[in-house]
Amino acid sequence: MVERPFHHGNLRAELLDHAEAVLREDGADGVSLRDLARRAGVSHGAPRSHFVDRQALLDALAVRGFERLGERLREVGAVDPDRAADATFEEAVQRVARAYVDFAVQDAALMELMFAAKTDHASAAVERAAAGLFATFDELLDQHRPDQPMDPHDRQRFGLLFAAAVQGTASLVGSRRISADQGAALVDDATGILVRTFFPTLRPAPAGERPPAAPRSAG
Amino acid sequence: MVERPFHHGNLRAELLDHAEAVLREDGADGVSLRDLARRAGVSHGAPRSHFVDRQALLDALAVRGFERLGERLREVGAVDPDRAADATFEEAVQRVARAYVDFAVQDAALMELMFAAKTDHASAAVERAAAGLFATFDELLDQHRPDQPMDPHDRQRFGLLFAAAVQGTASLVGSRRISADQGAALVDDATGILVRTFFPTLRPAPAGERPPAAPRSAG
DNA sequence: ACCTGAACACCGTTCAAGT
DNA sequence: ACCTGAACACCGTTCAAGT
């Protein structure tokens, strides 16, 4: 009844919420366990009950990031049953790619955490979450092309190429090497090329939206 | 005559050298001004004479990284006068892309520093160095296709798509999301698709090396 | 199981002072 | 111009102790 313990099981989540806010504001360097404890109104040793060390908290943030990004991509990439598969496929790929880059723009520091360079030990939880994200790429592919299942090898290639394109754009935008607008255009361009390379029969050249020339001389 | 000052003008460089070693070993988090001062045998306040704060030192490392990567790419991407331009072009692009990814594998923490998410202020020196790296992409394009100058718009597109592909692969490999071997195969695949998309007349389909089929012997 | 609070070693940064 | 060394505020981490 009384609010004595102040935190009855939700301290972990509250710490993560505060951490996410600080991360967005000041970057990963600004995330301090003592500061988070202060914000939550607990002693500086309290976080230790939920995170063995600072890295464990950052890893938990990364896991959350992978999960949230995956959810968003699944929302955005859902099949539209009212439209022809062909017409909707490239659009869906492009929407997913755009959502990926948008995420990186809005949460650049979180994205950096999710793809941080691993010098030594890797967190198993983070690796699992990351693998889950990449698995959704494959799911989306299968969802949209049930009539035309891809060769497993090509499916993996497409997935990796897609991942490299969106992650590369995300990295360039997140580090401010290019603008958000440039990133959106870039990722559109990349997905267009990918789709046309792997599905040359789709969209028989609407004239005006093609690269310099057809990747395959369609005649 | 005596070696009293111990450091006569080279302390800055020595600090950076130590920092680079620590960076490789323990990541950016392990880089501490006080530790670097200790390694150089100076007082903990001495680095302040060369770097206004810790971030300034990290920025200087990033600048060095961009310069070193640019040099390497220029070495690797140099034109081979003994060969036909067509035959050597895709190979050169692929060599440059590979060198980029190799750099990211060997210096993952440095790469992370070079493409760190900017929450607030950006260092002008880092931006200049980064711009220099992207300029070398364009230089390499011009070097290899003097006979067939690209449309400026397509040149910029190619440069951005190339940058996204190599940086994306670098990020995936540096964060251990994929292996170094997968990264090499991926970047080969991506550059192959890019070259064939922008230069469809090059390499008129040697049958068996096209996208939907084998990517390239990954090793 | 969860949290407190003291203790320890280590930081970045500032600054008056030396050379 | 470059470096020293004290001072300050802030960390992460450990740990005995409380509930």
Coordinates of C-alpha atoms (C1' of nucleotides) in Angstrom, one line a residue:
Chain A
M1 CA 0.0 0.0 0.0
V2 CA 2.6 2.5 1.0
E3 CA 5.1 3.6 -1.5
R4 CA 8.1 2.7 0.6
P5 CA 10.4 0.7 -1.7
F6 CA 9.6 3.3 -4.3
H7 CA 10.6 0.8 -7.0
H8 CA 8.9 -2.6 -6.8
G9 CA 10.3 -4.4 -9.8
N10 CA 10.3 -1.6 -12.4
L11 CA 13.5 0.1 -11.5
R12 CA 15.3 -1.7 -14.3
A13 CA 12.8 -0.4 -16.9
E14 CA 12.9 3.1 -15.4
L15 CA 16.7 3.2 -15.6
L16 CA 16.6 2.1 -19.2
D17 CA 14.0 4.7 -20.0
H18 CA 16.1 7.5 -18.5
A19 CA 19.1 6.1 -20.2
E20 CA 17.4 6.2 -23.5
A21 CA 16.6 9.9 -23.0
V22 CA 20.1 10.7 -22.0
L23 CA 21.4 8.8 -24.9
R24 CA 19.4 10.8 -27.3
E25 CA 20.4 14.1 -25.6
D26 CA 24.1 13.6 -24.9
G27 CA 25.2 10.4 -26.5
A28 CA 26.5 7.2 -25.0
D29 CA 29.3 9.1 -23.2
G30 CA 26.7 11.0 -21.2
V31 CA 25.1 7.8 -19.8
S32 CA 26.3 7.3 -16.3
L33 CA 25.0 4.8 -13.8
R34 CA 25.2 7.3 -10.9
D35 CA 23.3 9.9 -12.8
L36 CA 20.6 7.4 -13.8
A37 CA 20.3 6.3 -10.1
R38 CA 19.9 10.0 -9.2
R39 CA 17.1 10.4 -11.8
A40 CA 15.3 7.4 -10.5
G41 CA 15.7 8.5 -6.9
V42 CA 17.7 5.5 -5.7
S43 CA 21.2 5.2 -4.3
H44 CA 24.1 5.0 -6.6
G45 CA 24.6 1.3 -5.9
A46 CA 21.0 0.3 -6.7
P47 CA 21.5 -0.1 -10.5
R48 CA 24.0 -2.9 -9.7
S49 CA 21.1 -5.1 -8.8
H50 CA 19.9 -5.0 -12.4
F51 CA 23.0 -4.5 -14.4
V52 CA 26.4 -6.0 -13.5
D53 CA 28.2 -3.0 -15.0
R54 CA 27.7 0.0 -17.2
Q55 CA 28.3 -2.1 -20.3
A56 CA 25.4 -4.4 -19.4
L57 CA 23.1 -1.4 -19.3
L58 CA 24.3 -0.2 -22.7
D59 CA 23.9 -3.8 -24.0
A60 CA 20.3 -3.8 -22.7
L61 CA 19.7 -0.5 -24.6
A62 CA 21.1 -2.1 -27.7
V63 CA 18.8 -5.1 -27.3
R64 CA 15.8 -2.8 -26.9
G65 CA 16.9 -0.8 -30.0
F66 CA 17.1 -4.0 -32.1
E67 CA 13.6 -5.0 -31.0
R68 CA 12.1 -1.6 -31.5
L69 CA 13.6 -1.3 -34.9
G70 CA 12.4 -4.7 -35.9
E71 CA 8.9 -3.9 -34.8
R72 CA 8.9 -0.8 -36.8
L73 CA 10.2 -2.5 -39.9
R74 CA 7.6 -5.2 -39.7
E75 CA 4.8 -2.6 -39.4
V76 CA 6.1 -0.6 -42.3
G77 CA 6.8 -3.7 -44.4
A78 CA 3.5 -5.5 -44.0
V79 CA 1.9 -6.7 -47.1
D80 CA -1.0 -4.8 -48.5
P81 CA -3.5 -7.4 -49.5
D82 CA -5.4 -5.0 -51.8
R83 CA -2.6 -4.6 -54.2
A84 CA -0.7 -6.8 -56.7
A85 CA 2.4 -8.4 -55.3
D86 CA 4.6 -7.0 -58.0
A87 CA 3.4 -3.5 -57.6
T88 CA 3.8 -3.5 -53.8
F89 CA 7.0 -5.4 -53.5
E90 CA 9.5 -2.7 -54.4
E91 CA 7.5 -0.1 -52.5
A92 CA 7.6 -2.3 -49.4
V93 CA 11.3 -2.8 -49.7
Q94 CA 11.7 0.9 -50.0
R95 CA 9.5 1.7 -47.1
V96 CA 11.4 -0.7 -44.9
A97 CA 14.7 0.8 -46.0
R98 CA 13.4 4.3 -45.4
A99 CA 12.2 3.3 -41.9
Y100 CA 15.6 1.9 -41.1
V101 CA 17.4 5.1 -42.1
D102 CA 14.8 7.2 -40.3
F103 CA 15.4 5.3 -37.2
A104 CA 19.1 6.0 -37.5
V105 CA 18.4 9.7 -38.0
Q106 CA 16.2 9.9 -34.9
D107 CA 18.3 7.7 -32.7
A108 CA 21.8 8.0 -34.0
A109 CA 23.4 7.4 -30.7
L110 CA 21.3 4.3 -30.1
M111 CA 22.1 3.0 -33.5
E112 CA 25.8 3.5 -32.8
L113 CA 25.4 1.5 -29.7
M114 CA 23.7 -1.3 -31.6
F115 CA 26.5 -1.5 -34.1
A116 CA 29.4 -0.6 -31.8
A117 CA 32.8 -2.1 -32.6
K118 CA 33.4 -5.1 -30.5
T119 CA 36.9 -5.1 -29.1
D120 CA 36.5 -8.1 -26.9
H121 CA 33.4 -9.9 -25.4
A122 CA 30.1 -9.8 -27.2
S123 CA 26.9 -9.9 -25.4
A124 CA 24.9 -13.0 -26.2
A125 CA 21.6 -11.1 -25.8
V126 CA 22.7 -8.3 -28.2
E127 CA 23.8 -10.9 -30.8
R128 CA 20.4 -12.7 -30.5
A129 CA 18.6 -9.4 -30.9
A130 CA 20.7 -8.4 -33.9
A131 CA 20.1 -11.8 -35.5
G132 CA 16.4 -11.3 -34.9
L133 CA 16.5 -8.1 -36.9
F134 CA 18.3 -9.7 -39.8
A135 CA 15.8 -12.5 -39.7
T136 CA 13.0 -10.0 -40.3
F137 CA 14.6 -9.0 -43.5
D138 CA 14.2 -12.5 -44.7
E139 CA 10.7 -12.7 -43.4
L140 CA 9.7 -9.7 -45.3
L141 CA 11.1 -11.1 -48.5
D142 CA 9.2 -14.3 -48.0
Q143 CA 6.0 -12.5 -47.2
H144 CA 6.1 -10.5 -50.4
R145 CA 7.1 -13.2 -52.8
P146 CA 5.2 -16.3 -51.8
D147 CA 4.4 -17.0 -55.4
Q148 CA 8.1 -16.8 -56.4
P149 CA 10.2 -18.2 -53.7
M150 CA 13.8 -17.1 -54.0
D151 CA 16.8 -19.4 -54.3
P152 CA 18.2 -19.7 -50.7
H153 CA 21.6 -18.4 -51.9
D154 CA 20.1 -15.4 -53.6
R155 CA 17.8 -14.8 -50.7
Q156 CA 20.8 -14.6 -48.4
R157 CA 22.7 -12.3 -50.9
F158 CA 19.7 -10.0 -51.1
G159 CA 19.4 -9.9 -47.4
L160 CA 23.1 -9.0 -46.9
L161 CA 23.1 -6.5 -49.7
F162 CA 20.0 -4.9 -48.3
A163 CA 21.5 -4.8 -44.8
A164 CA 24.7 -3.2 -46.1
A165 CA 22.8 -0.6 -48.1
V166 CA 20.6 0.5 -45.2
Q167 CA 23.3 0.3 -42.6
G168 CA 25.8 2.1 -44.8
T169 CA 23.3 4.9 -45.4
A170 CA 22.4 4.9 -41.7
S171 CA 26.0 5.3 -40.7
L172 CA 26.7 8.1 -43.2
V173 CA 23.6 10.0 -42.1
G174 CA 24.2 9.3 -38.4
S175 CA 27.7 10.6 -38.6
R176 CA 26.4 13.7 -40.5
R177 CA 28.6 12.8 -43.5
I178 CA 25.5 13.3 -45.6
S179 CA 22.2 15.0 -44.8
A180 CA 19.0 13.2 -43.9
D181 CA 17.5 14.1 -47.3
Q182 CA 20.5 12.7 -49.1
G183 CA 20.2 9.6 -47.1
A184 CA 16.6 9.1 -48.1
A185 CA 17.4 9.6 -51.7
L186 CA 20.4 7.3 -51.5
V187 CA 18.5 4.5 -49.8
D188 CA 15.8 4.7 -52.4
D189 CA 18.3 4.5 -55.1
A190 CA 20.1 1.5 -53.6
T191 CA 16.9 -0.4 -53.0
G192 CA 15.7 0.3 -56.5
I193 CA 18.9 -1.1 -58.0
L194 CA 18.8 -4.1 -55.7
V195 CA 15.2 -5.0 -56.6
R196 CA 15.8 -4.5 -60.3
T197 CA 18.9 -6.6 -60.2
F198 CA 17.3 -9.5 -58.4
F199 CA 13.8 -9.2 -60.0
P200 CA 14.5 -8.0 -63.5
T201 CA 11.0 -8.9 -64.6
L202 CA 9.4 -6.5 -62.1
R203 CA 8.4 -3.1 -63.2
P204 CA 9.2 -3.2 -66.9
A205 CA 10.8 0.3 -67.1
P206 CA 8.3 3.1 -66.3
A207 CA 10.7 5.4 -68.2
G208 CA 12.2 8.2 -66.2
E209 CA 12.8 6.5 -62.9
R210 CA 15.6 4.2 -64.1
P211 CA 19.2 4.6 -63.3
P212 CA 21.5 5.7 -66.1
A213 CA 20.5 2.8 -68.3
A214 CA 18.8 -0.5 -67.7
P215 CA 20.9 -2.8 -65.5
R216 CA 20.0 -5.5 -67.9
S217 CA 19.2 -4.4 -71.5
A218 CA 15.4 -5.1 -71.3
G219 CA 15.2 -4.6 -75.1
Chain B
M1 CA 72.4 18.7 -24.9
V2 CA 70.7 17.1 -22.0
E3 CA 67.4 15.4 -22.5
R4 CA 65.6 17.5 -19.9
P5 CA 62.4 18.7 -21.7
F6 CA 62.0 15.0 -22.8
H7 CA 59.6 16.2 -25.4
H8 CA 60.6 18.9 -27.8
G9 CA 57.7 19.3 -30.1
N10 CA 56.7 15.7 -30.7
L11 CA 54.6 15.1 -27.6
R12 CA 51.4 15.6 -29.6
A13 CA 52.4 12.9 -32.1
E14 CA 53.6 10.6 -29.4
L15 CA 50.3 11.0 -27.5
L16 CA 48.4 10.2 -30.7
D17 CA 50.6 7.1 -31.4
H18 CA 49.9 5.8 -27.9
A19 CA 46.2 6.6 -28.3
E20 CA 46.1 4.6 -31.5
A21 CA 47.5 1.6 -29.8
V22 CA 45.2 1.8 -26.9
L23 CA 42.3 2.3 -29.3
R24 CA 43.1 -0.9 -31.1
E25 CA 43.5 -2.8 -27.9
D26 CA 40.7 -1.5 -25.7
G27 CA 38.5 0.7 -27.8
A28 CA 37.7 4.4 -27.5
D29 CA 36.5 3.9 -23.9
G30 CA 40.0 2.9 -22.9
V31 CA 41.6 6.1 -24.2
S32 CA 42.3 8.3 -21.2
L33 CA 44.4 11.5 -21.3
R34 CA 45.9 10.7 -17.9
D35 CA 47.0 7.3 -19.1
L36 CA 48.4 8.7 -22.3
A37 CA 50.4 11.2 -20.3
R38 CA 51.7 8.5 -18.1
R39 CA 52.8 6.5 -21.1
A40 CA 54.6 9.5 -22.5
G41 CA 56.2 10.2 -19.2
V42 CA 54.7 13.6 -18.7
S43 CA 52.4 15.1 -16.1
H44 CA 48.7 14.6 -16.4
G45 CA 48.2 18.2 -17.4
A46 CA 50.6 18.2 -20.3
P47 CA 48.3 16.9 -23.0
R48 CA 46.2 20.0 -22.4
S49 CA 48.9 21.9 -24.2
H50 CA 48.1 20.0 -27.4
F51 CA 44.4 19.0 -27.0
V52 CA 41.8 21.3 -25.5
D53 CA 39.9 18.3 -24.2
R54 CA 39.6 14.5 -24.7
Q55 CA 37.3 14.9 -27.6
A56 CA 39.9 17.0 -29.4
L57 CA 42.3 14.1 -29.2
L58 CA 39.7 11.6 -30.4
D59 CA 38.9 14.0 -33.3
A60 CA 42.6 14.1 -34.1
L61 CA 42.6 10.3 -34.2
A62 CA 39.7 10.4 -36.6
V63 CA 41.4 12.9 -38.9
R64 CA 44.5 10.7 -39.0
G65 CA 42.2 7.7 -39.8
F66 CA 40.6 9.4 -42.7
E67 CA 44.0 10.4 -44.1
R68 CA 45.4 7.0 -43.7
L69 CA 42.4 5.3 -45.2
G70 CA 42.5 7.7 -48.1
E71 CA 46.2 7.0 -48.8
R72 CA 45.6 3.3 -48.8
L73 CA 42.6 3.6 -51.1
R74 CA 44.6 5.7 -53.5
E75 CA 47.5 3.2 -53.5
V76 CA 45.2 0.3 -54.1
G77 CA 43.0 2.0 -56.7
A78 CA 45.9 3.4 -58.8
V79 CA 45.4 2.7 -62.5
D80 CA 47.4 0.0 -64.1
P81 CA 48.8 1.5 -67.3
D82 CA 49.5 -2.0 -68.8
R83 CA 45.9 -3.0 -68.9
A84 CA 42.8 -2.0 -70.8
A85 CA 40.7 0.5 -68.9
D86 CA 37.6 -1.7 -69.2
A87 CA 39.3 -4.8 -67.8
T88 CA 40.9 -2.9 -64.9
F89 CA 38.0 -0.7 -63.9
E90 CA 35.8 -3.1 -62.1
E91 CA 38.8 -4.7 -60.5
A92 CA 40.0 -1.4 -59.2
V93 CA 36.7 -0.5 -57.8
Q94 CA 36.6 -3.9 -56.1
R95 CA 40.2 -3.5 -54.7
V96 CA 39.3 -0.1 -53.3
A97 CA 36.1 -1.5 -51.7
R98 CA 38.0 -4.4 -50.3
A99 CA 40.7 -2.2 -48.8
Y100 CA 38.0 -0.1 -47.2
V101 CA 36.5 -3.1 -45.5
D102 CA 39.9 -4.5 -44.6
F103 CA 40.7 -1.2 -42.9
A104 CA 37.5 -1.4 -40.9
V105 CA 38.3 -5.0 -39.9
Q106 CA 41.8 -4.1 -38.7
D107 CA 40.9 -0.8 -37.0
A108 CA 37.3 -1.2 -36.0
A109 CA 37.4 1.2 -33.1
L110 CA 39.1 3.8 -35.2
M111 CA 36.5 3.4 -37.9
E112 CA 33.8 3.8 -35.2
L113 CA 35.5 7.1 -34.2
M114 CA 35.6 8.3 -37.7
F115 CA 31.9 7.7 -38.2
A116 CA 30.8 8.4 -34.7
A117 CA 27.2 9.8 -34.2
K118 CA 27.4 13.5 -33.7
T119 CA 25.0 14.6 -31.0
D120 CA 26.2 18.2 -31.0
H121 CA 29.2 20.0 -32.3
A122 CA 31.1 18.6 -35.2
S123 CA 34.9 19.2 -35.6
A124 CA 35.7 21.2 -38.7
A125 CA 39.0 19.3 -39.1
V126 CA 37.2 15.9 -39.0
E127 CA 34.6 17.1 -41.6
R128 CA 37.4 18.3 -43.8
A129 CA 39.2 15.0 -43.6
A130 CA 36.0 13.0 -44.2
A131 CA 35.2 15.2 -47.3
G132 CA 38.7 14.5 -48.5
L133 CA 38.0 10.7 -48.3
F134 CA 34.8 11.0 -50.3
A135 CA 36.6 13.2 -52.8
T136 CA 39.1 10.4 -53.5
F137 CA 36.2 8.2 -54.5
D138 CA 35.4 10.6 -57.3
E139 CA 39.1 11.0 -58.2
L140 CA 39.3 7.3 -58.6
L141 CA 36.3 7.2 -60.9
D142 CA 37.7 10.0 -63.1
Q143 CA 41.1 8.3 -63.2
H144 CA 39.7 5.1 -64.5
R145 CA 37.2 6.4 -67.0
P146 CA 38.9 9.4 -68.7
D147 CA 37.6 8.2 -72.1
Q148 CA 34.1 8.0 -70.9
P149 CA 33.4 10.9 -68.5
M150 CA 30.3 10.2 -66.3
D151 CA 27.4 12.5 -66.1
P152 CA 27.9 14.6 -63.0
H153 CA 24.7 13.4 -61.5
D154 CA 25.5 9.8 -62.1
R155 CA 29.0 10.3 -60.8
Q156 CA 27.6 11.6 -57.5
R157 CA 25.1 8.7 -57.3
F158 CA 27.8 6.2 -57.9
G159 CA 30.0 7.8 -55.3
L160 CA 27.2 7.8 -52.7
L161 CA 26.1 4.2 -53.5
F162 CA 29.7 3.1 -53.3
A163 CA 30.2 4.8 -50.0
A164 CA 27.0 3.3 -48.6
A165 CA 28.0 -0.2 -49.7
V166 CA 31.5 -0.1 -48.3
Q167 CA 30.5 1.7 -45.1
G168 CA 27.6 -0.6 -44.5
T169 CA 29.8 -3.6 -44.9
A170 CA 32.4 -2.0 -42.7
S171 CA 29.8 -1.4 -40.1
L172 CA 28.4 -4.9 -40.2
V173 CA 31.9 -6.5 -40.0
G174 CA 33.2 -4.1 -37.4
S175 CA 30.3 -4.8 -35.1
R176 CA 30.8 -8.5 -35.7
R177 CA 27.3 -8.9 -37.2
I178 CA 28.9 -10.7 -40.1
S179 CA 32.4 -12.3 -40.4
A180 CA 35.3 -10.8 -42.2
D181 CA 34.9 -13.4 -45.0
Q182 CA 31.3 -12.6 -45.4
G183 CA 32.2 -8.9 -45.6
A184 CA 34.7 -9.5 -48.3
A185 CA 32.2 -11.5 -50.4
L186 CA 29.4 -9.0 -49.7
V187 CA 31.5 -6.0 -50.8
D188 CA 32.5 -7.8 -53.9
D189 CA 28.9 -8.6 -54.7
A190 CA 27.8 -5.0 -54.1
T191 CA 30.6 -3.4 -56.2
G192 CA 29.9 -5.9 -59.0
I193 CA 26.2 -4.9 -59.1
L194 CA 27.1 -1.3 -59.0
V195 CA 29.5 -1.4 -61.8
R196 CA 27.2 -3.5 -64.0
T197 CA 24.3 -1.1 -63.2
F198 CA 26.2 2.0 -64.2
F199 CA 28.4 0.5 -66.9
P200 CA 26.2 -2.1 -68.6
T201 CA 28.4 -2.2 -71.6
L202 CA 31.4 -3.3 -69.6
R203 CA 32.1 -7.0 -69.3
P204 CA 29.3 -8.2 -71.6
A205 CA 28.1 -11.0 -69.3
P206 CA 30.7 -13.7 -69.1
A207 CA 27.9 -16.1 -68.3
G208 CA 28.0 -17.5 -64.8
E209 CA 29.2 -14.4 -63.1
R210 CA 26.0 -12.5 -63.2
P211 CA 24.2 -11.4 -60.0
P212 CA 21.4 -14.0 -59.6
A213 CA 24.0 -16.7 -59.9
A214 CA 27.2 -17.1 -58.0
P215 CA 28.4 -13.9 -56.4
R216 CA 32.1 -14.6 -56.8
S217 CA 34.2 -17.2 -55.2
A218 CA 34.1 -16.0 -51.6
G219 CA 37.3 -17.9 -50.7
Chain C
dA1 C1' 15.8 -10.3 -3.8
dC2 C1' 16.6 -5.6 -3.7
dC3 C1' 18.6 -1.5 -2.0
dT4 C1' 21.9 1.6 1.0
dG5 C1' 26.1 4.0 1.8
dA6 C1' 31.0 4.1 2.6
dA7 C1' 35.3 3.2 0.3
dC8 C1' 38.7 3.0 -3.4
dA9 C1' 40.9 4.0 -7.6
dC10 C1' 40.4 6.4 -11.6
dC11 C1' 38.8 10.1 -14.6
dG12 C1' 38.5 15.1 -17.2
dT13 C1' 39.1 19.8 -16.5
dT14 C1' 40.8 24.0 -14.4
dC15 C1' 44.4 26.9 -13.1
dA16 C1' 48.3 29.2 -10.8
dA17 C1' 52.9 28.5 -11.1
dG18 C1' 57.2 27.4 -13.1
dT19 C1' 60.8 27.1 -17.3
Chain D
dA1 C1' 55.2 28.1 -25.8
dC2 C1' 55.1 24.2 -23.1
dC3 C1' 54.8 21.7 -18.9
dT4 C1' 54.0 20.8 -13.6
dG5 C1' 51.1 19.7 -9.8
dA6 C1' 47.4 20.7 -6.7
dA7 C1' 42.4 21.0 -6.5
dC8 C1' 37.7 19.9 -7.7
dA9 C1' 33.8 17.3 -9.2
dC10 C1' 32.5 13.2 -11.1
dC11 C1' 32.9 8.4 -12.4
dG12 C1' 32.6 2.8 -12.1
dT13 C1' 33.0 -0.8 -9.1
dT14 C1' 33.2 -3.4 -4.8
dC15 C1' 31.2 -4.8 -0.6
dA16 C1' 29.4 -5.2 4.1
dA17 C1' 25.1 -4.1 5.8
dG18 C1' 20.3 -3.5 6.0
dT19 C1' 15.1 -4.8 4.7

